[in-house]
Tab-separated table of C-alpha atoms and ligand atoms in Angstrom:
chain	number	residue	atom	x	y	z
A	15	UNK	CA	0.000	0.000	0.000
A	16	UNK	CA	0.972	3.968	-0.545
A	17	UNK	CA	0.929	6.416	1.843
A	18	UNK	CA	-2.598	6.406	3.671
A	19	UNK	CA	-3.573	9.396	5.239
A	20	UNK	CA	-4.161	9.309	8.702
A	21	UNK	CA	-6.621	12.203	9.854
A	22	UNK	CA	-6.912	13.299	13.551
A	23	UNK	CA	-10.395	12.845	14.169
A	24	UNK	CA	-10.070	15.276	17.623
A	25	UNK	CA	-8.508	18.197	15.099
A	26	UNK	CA	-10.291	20.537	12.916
A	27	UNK	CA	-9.846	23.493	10.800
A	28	UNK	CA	-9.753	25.945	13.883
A	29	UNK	CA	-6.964	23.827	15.232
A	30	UNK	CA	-5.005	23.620	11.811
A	31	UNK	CA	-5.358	27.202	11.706
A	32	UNK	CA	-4.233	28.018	15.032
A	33	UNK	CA	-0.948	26.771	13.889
A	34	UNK	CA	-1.482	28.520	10.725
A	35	UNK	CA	-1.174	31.185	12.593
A	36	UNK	CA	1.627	30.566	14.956
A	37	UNK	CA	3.728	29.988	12.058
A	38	UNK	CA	2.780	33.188	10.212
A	39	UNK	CA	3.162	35.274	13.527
A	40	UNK	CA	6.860	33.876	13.709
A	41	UNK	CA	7.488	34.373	10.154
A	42	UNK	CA	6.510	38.602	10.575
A	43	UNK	CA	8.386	39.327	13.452
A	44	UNK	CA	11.654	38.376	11.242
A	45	UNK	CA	10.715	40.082	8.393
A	46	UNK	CA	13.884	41.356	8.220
A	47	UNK	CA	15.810	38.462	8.300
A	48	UNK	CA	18.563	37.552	5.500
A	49	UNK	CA	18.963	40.722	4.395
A	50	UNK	CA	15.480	41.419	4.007
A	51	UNK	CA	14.372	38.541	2.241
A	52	UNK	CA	12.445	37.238	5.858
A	53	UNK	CA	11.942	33.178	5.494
A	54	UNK	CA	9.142	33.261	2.443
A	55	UNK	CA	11.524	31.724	-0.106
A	56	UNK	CA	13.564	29.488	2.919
A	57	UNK	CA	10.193	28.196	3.912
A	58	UNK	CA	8.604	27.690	0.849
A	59	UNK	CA	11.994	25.707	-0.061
A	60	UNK	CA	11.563	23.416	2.726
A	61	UNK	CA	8.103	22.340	1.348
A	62	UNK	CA	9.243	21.498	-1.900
A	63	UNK	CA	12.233	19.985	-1.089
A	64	UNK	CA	10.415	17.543	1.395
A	65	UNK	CA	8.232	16.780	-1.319
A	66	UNK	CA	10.459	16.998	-4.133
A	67	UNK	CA	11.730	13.387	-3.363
A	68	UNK	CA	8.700	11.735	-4.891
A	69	UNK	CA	8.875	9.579	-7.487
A	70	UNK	CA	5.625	8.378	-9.011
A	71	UNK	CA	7.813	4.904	-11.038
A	72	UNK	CA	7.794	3.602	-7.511
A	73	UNK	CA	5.234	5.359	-5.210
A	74	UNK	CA	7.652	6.286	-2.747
A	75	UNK	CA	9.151	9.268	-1.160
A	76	UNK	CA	7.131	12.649	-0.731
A	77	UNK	CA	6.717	14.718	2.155
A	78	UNK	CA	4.603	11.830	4.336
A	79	UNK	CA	7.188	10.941	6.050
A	80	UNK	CA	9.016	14.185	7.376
A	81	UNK	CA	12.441	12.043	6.744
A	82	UNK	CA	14.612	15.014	6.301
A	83	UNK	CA	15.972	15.054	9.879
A	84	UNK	CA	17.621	11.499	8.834
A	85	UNK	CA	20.805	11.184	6.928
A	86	UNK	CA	21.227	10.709	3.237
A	87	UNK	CA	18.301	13.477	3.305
A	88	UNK	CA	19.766	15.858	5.495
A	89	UNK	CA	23.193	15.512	4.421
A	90	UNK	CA	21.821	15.548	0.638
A	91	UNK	CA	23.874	18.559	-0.622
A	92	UNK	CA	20.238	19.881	-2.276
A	93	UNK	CA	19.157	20.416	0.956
A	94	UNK	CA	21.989	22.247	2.649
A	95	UNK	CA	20.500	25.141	4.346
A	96	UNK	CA	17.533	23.548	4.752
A	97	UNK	CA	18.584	22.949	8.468
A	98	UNK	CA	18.075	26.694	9.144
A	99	UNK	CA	13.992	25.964	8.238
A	100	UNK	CA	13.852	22.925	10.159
A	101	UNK	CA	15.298	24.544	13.400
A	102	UNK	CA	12.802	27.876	12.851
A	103	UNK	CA	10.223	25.588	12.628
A	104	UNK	CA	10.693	23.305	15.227
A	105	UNK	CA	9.422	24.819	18.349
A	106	UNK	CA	6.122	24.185	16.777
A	107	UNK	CA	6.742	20.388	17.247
A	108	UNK	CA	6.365	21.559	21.234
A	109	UNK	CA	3.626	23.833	20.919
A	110	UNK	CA	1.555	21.096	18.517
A	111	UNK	CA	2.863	17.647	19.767
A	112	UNK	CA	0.009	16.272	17.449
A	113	UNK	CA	1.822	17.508	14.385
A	114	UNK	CA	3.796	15.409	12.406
A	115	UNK	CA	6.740	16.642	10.449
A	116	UNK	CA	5.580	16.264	6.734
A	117	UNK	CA	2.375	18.410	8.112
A	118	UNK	CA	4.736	20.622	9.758
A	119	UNK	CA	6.611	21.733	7.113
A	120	UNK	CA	4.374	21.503	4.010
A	121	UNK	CA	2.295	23.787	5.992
A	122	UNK	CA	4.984	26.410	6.599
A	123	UNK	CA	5.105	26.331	2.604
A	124	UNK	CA	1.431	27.527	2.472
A	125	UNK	CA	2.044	30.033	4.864
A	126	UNK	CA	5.260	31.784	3.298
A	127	UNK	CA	3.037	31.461	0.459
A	128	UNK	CA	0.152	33.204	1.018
A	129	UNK	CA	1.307	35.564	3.806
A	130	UNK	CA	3.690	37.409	0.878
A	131	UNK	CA	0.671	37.981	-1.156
A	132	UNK	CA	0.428	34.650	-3.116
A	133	UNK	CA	-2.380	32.729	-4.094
A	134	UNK	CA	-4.225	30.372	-1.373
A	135	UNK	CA	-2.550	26.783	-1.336
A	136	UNK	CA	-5.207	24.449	-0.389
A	137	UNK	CA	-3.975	22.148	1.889
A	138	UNK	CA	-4.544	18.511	3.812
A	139	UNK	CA	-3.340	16.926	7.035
A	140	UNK	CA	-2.608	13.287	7.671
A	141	UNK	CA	1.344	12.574	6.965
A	142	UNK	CA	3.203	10.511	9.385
A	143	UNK	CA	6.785	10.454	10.993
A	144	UNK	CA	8.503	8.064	9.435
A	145	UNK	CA	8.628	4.575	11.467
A	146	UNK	CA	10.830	2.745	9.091
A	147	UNK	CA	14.373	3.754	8.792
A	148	UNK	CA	14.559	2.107	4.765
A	149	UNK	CA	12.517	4.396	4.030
A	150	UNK	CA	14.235	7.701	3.765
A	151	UNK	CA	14.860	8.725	0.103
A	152	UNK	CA	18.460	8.021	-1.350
A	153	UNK	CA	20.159	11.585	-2.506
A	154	UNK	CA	19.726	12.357	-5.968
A	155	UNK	CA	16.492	13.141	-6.698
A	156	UNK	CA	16.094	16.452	-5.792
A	157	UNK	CA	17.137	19.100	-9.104
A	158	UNK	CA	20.689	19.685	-9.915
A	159	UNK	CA	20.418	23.799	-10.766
A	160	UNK	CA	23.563	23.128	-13.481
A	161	UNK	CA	21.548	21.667	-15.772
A	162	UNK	CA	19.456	21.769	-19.188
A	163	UNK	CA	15.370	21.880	-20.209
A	164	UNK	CA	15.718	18.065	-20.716
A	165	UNK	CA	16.709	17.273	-17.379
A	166	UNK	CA	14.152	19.668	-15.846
A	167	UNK	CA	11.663	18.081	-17.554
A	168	UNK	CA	12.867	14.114	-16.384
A	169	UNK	CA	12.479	15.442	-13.113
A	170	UNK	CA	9.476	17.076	-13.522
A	171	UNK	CA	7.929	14.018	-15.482
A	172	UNK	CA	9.176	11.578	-12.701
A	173	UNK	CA	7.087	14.084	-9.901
A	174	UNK	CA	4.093	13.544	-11.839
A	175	UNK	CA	4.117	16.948	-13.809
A	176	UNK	CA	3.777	18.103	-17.291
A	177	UNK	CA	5.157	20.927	-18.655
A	178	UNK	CA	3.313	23.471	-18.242
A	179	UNK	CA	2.915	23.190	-14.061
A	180	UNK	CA	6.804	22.250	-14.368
A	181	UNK	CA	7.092	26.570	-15.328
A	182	UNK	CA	4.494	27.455	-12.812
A	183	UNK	CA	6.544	25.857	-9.932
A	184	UNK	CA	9.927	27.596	-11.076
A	185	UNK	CA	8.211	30.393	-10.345
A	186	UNK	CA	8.293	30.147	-7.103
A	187	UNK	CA	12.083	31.726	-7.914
A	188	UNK	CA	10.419	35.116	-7.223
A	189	UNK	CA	10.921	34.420	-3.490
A	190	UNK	CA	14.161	34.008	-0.896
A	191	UNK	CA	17.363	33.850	-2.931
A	192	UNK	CA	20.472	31.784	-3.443
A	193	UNK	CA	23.194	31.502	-0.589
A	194	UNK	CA	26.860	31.304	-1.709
A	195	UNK	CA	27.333	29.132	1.707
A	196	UNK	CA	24.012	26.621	0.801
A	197	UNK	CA	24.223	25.822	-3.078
A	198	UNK	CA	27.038	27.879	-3.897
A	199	UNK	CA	25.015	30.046	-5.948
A	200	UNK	CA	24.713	33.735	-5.430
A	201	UNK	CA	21.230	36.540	-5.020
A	202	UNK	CA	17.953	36.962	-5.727
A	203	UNK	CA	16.136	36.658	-8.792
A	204	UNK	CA	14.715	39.596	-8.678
A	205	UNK	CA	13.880	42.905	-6.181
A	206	UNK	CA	11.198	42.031	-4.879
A	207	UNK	CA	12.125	38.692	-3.411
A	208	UNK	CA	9.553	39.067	-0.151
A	209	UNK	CA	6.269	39.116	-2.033
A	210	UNK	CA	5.001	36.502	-4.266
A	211	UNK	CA	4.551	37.798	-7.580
A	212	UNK	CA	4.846	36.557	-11.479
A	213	UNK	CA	8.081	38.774	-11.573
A	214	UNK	CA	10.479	36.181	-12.266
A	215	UNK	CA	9.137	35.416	-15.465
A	216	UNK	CA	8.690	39.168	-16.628
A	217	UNK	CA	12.519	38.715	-15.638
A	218	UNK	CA	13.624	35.990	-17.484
A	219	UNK	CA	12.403	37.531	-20.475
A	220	UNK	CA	14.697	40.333	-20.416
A	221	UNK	CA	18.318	40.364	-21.278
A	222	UNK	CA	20.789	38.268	-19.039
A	223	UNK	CA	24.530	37.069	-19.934
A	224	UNK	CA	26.684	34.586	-18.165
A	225	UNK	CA	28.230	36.305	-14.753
A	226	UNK	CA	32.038	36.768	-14.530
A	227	UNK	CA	33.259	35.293	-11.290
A	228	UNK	CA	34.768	32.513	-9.745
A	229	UNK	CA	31.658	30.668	-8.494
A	230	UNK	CA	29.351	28.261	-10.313
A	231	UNK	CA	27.799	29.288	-13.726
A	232	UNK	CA	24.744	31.912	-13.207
A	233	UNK	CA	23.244	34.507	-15.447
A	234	UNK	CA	23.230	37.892	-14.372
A	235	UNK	CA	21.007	39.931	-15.617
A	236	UNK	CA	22.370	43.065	-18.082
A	237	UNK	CA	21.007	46.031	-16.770
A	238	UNK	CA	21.575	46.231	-13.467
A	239	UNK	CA	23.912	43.134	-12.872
A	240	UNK	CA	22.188	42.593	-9.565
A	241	UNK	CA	19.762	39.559	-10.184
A	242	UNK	CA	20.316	36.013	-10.942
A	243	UNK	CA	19.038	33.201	-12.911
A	244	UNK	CA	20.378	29.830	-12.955
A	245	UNK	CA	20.960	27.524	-15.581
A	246	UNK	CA	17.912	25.627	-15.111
A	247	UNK	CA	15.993	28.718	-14.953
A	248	UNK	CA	17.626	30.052	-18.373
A	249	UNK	CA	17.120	26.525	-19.703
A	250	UNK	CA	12.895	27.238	-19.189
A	251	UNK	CA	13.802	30.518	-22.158
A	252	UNK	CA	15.970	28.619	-24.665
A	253	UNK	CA	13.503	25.690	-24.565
A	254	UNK	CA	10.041	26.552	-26.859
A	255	UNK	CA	8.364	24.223	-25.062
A	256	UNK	CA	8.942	25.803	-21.665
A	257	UNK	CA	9.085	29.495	-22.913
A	258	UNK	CA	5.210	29.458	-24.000
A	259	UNK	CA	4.234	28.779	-20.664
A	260	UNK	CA	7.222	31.472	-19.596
A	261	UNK	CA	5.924	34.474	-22.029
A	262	UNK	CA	2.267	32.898	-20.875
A	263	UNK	CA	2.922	33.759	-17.049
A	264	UNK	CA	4.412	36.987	-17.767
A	265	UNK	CA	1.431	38.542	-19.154
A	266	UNK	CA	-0.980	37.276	-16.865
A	267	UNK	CA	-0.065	37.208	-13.373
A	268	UNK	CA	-4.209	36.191	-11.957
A	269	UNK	CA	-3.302	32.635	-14.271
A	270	UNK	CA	-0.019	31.943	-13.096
A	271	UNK	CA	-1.580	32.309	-9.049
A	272	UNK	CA	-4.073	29.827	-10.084
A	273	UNK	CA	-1.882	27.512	-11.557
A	274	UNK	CA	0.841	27.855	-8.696
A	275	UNK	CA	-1.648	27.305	-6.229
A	276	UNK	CA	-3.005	23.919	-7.754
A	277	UNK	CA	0.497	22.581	-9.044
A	278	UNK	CA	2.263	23.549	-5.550
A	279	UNK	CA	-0.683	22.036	-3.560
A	280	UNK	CA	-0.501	18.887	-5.304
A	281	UNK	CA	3.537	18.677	-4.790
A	282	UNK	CA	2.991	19.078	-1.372
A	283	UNK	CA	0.559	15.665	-1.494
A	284	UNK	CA	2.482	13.127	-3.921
A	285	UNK	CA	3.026	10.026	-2.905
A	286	UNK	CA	-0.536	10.525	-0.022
A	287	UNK	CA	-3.197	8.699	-0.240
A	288	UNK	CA	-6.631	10.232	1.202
A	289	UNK	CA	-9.688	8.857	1.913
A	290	UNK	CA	-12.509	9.492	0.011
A	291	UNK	CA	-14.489	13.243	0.572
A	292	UNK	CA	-11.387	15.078	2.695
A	293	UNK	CA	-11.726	18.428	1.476
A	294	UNK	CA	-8.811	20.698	1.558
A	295	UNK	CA	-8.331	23.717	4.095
A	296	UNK	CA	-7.839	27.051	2.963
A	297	UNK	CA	-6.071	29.145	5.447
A	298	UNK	CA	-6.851	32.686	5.989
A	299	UNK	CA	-4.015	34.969	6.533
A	300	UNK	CA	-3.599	36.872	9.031
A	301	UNK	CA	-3.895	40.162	7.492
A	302	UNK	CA	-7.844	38.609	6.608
A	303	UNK	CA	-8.059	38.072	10.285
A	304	UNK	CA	-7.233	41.213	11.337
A	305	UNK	CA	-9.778	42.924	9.431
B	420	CCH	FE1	14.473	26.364	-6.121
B	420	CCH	N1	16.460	26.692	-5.750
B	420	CCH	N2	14.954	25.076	-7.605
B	420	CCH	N3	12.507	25.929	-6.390
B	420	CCH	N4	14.030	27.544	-4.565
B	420	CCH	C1	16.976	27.521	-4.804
B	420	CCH	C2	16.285	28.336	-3.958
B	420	CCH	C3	14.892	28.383	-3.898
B	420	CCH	C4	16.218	24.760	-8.023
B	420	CCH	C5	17.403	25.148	-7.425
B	420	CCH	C6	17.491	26.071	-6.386
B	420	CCH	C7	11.982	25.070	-7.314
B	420	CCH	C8	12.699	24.465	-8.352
B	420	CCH	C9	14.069	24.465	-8.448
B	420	CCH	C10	12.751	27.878	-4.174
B	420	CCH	C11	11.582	27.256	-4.554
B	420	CCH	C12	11.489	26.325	-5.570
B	420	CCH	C13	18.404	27.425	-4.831
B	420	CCH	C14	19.342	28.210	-3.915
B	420	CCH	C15	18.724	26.545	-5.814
B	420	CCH	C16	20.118	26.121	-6.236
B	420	CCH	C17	19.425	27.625	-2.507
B	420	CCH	C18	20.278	28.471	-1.593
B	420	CCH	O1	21.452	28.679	-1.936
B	420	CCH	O2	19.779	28.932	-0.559
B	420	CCH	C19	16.139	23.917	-9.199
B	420	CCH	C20	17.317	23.349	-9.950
B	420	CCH	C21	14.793	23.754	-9.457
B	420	CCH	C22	14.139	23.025	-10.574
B	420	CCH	O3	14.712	22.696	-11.574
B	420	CCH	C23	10.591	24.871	-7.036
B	420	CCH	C24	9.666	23.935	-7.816
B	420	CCH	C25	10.277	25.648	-5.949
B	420	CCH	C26	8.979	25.819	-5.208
B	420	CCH	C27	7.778	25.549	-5.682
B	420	CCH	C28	12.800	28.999	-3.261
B	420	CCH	C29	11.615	29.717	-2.656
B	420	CCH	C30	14.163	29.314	-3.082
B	420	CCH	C31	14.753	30.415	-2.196
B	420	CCH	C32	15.253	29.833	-0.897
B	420	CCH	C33	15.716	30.866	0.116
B	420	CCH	O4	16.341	30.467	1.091
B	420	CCH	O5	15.429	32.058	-0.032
């Protein structure tokens, strides 16, 4: 058998939201962490990564088991930095004993999500610490940013996406930015990397040449030489397949939210099994609550 959700008959949304809430609360008082970027993009990292093991061949790996805290997934050199979300998020494994860790940090995704202006992420409890020890995903399966359109699209193909929710979830590149001491990589994509927007692919569009320095190969964009794109974001432009859904996304920002928010809540479940009629929460912010 898959992954079967388990759902906590004694929780509901008000509970789910609680933490919600917690979560967000923690996330605006350090707004001004990493140089201003706060933990949107770290967060939102953490979700896909956890999830970004899945492969659908084999039914296995996913974020049901939180098994990031064990070793080759922790120490999978796609991950490094991921440590730094793990520890902010783990005084909520105190405050919510009844959470597990795939729960845990697949909802901190939604959060940094929609509490920088991004779409709603539906979302569903029920993953499970992991209780067998074989079954922690071997290294290698998470993407290697050095790469071409053809091995984007493996990846994406083996997570159970086509092409066009492949571009929507790159987008997610508007957020956070890349850490010369995490993946050796260096910046943002773009100014405005606190607030979920379609801005990365209005970006990508633009004019961008390979950076002179001594660290891995990025692009750097030409008119202000203070952005970044990676190869395997460049690759989505010099591939026609990708770059309709690119140039799509660019003009419409309302379509690329909705296709975000269905493509990133369905990352966050591969690999889960639910039982039948469990509707997905949607979260208010807290901005909505306030009002
Ligand atoms: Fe990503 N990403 N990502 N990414 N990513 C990095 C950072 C972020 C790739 C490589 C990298 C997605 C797809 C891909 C975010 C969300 C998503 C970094 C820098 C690399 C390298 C890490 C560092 O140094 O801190 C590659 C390759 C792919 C696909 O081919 C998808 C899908 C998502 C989410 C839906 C976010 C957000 C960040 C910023 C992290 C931060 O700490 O600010």
């Amino acid at each position: 058998a898959g992954a079967v959700a388990v759902l906590n008959k004694e929780k509901n949304f008000k509970d789910y939201q609680q933490v919600y809430n917690a979560i967000a609360e923690k996330v605006r008082d350090q707004d001004d962490a990493d140089d201003g970027a706060g933990r949107y993009g770290l967060l939102t990292r953490l979700a896909w990564h956890s999830s970004g093991t899945y492969d659908k061949n084999t039914n296995t790996g996913g974020s049901y088991n939180g098994s990031m805290i064990y070793s080759p997934e922790s120490t999978d050199g796609e991950n490094a930095g991921l440590e730094v979300a793990r520890d902010f998020l783990v005084e909520f494994h105190y405050l919510f004993p009844w959470l597990s860790r795939g729960d845990l940090w697949t909802l901190g995704g939604v959060v940094a999500v929609q509490e920088c202006g991004g779409p709603k992420i539906p979302w569903r409890p029920g993953r499970k610490d992991l209780e067998d020890r074989k079954k922690v995903p071997e290294n290698g399966n998470l993407p290697d940013a050095s790469r071409d359109a053809d091995y984007v699209r493996k990846v994406f193909t083996r997570l159970g996406f086509d092409e066009r929710e492949t571009v929507a979830l790159i987008g997610a590149h508007c957020l956070g930015k890349c850490h010369t001491d995490r993946s050796g990589y260096d910046g943002p994509w773009g100014p405005s990397f606190n607030m979920f927007t379609n801005d990365f692919y209005v970006r990508l569009l633009q004019n961008w040449h390979v950076r002179k320095w001594d660290g891995k190969k990025q692009y750097e964009d030409d008119e202000t030489s203070s952005f970044m794109m990676l190869p395997t974001d460049y690759a989505l432009k010099e591939d026609s397949k990708f770059l309709k859904y690119v140039k799509m996304y660019a003009e419409d920002q309302d379509l690329f939210f909705k296709d975000f928010s269905k493509a990133f809540s369905a990352l966050l479940e591969k690999g889960i099994e639910y039982p039948k009629d469990v509707k997905p929460f949607e979260f208010k912010t807290l901005d909505e609550q306030e009002d």
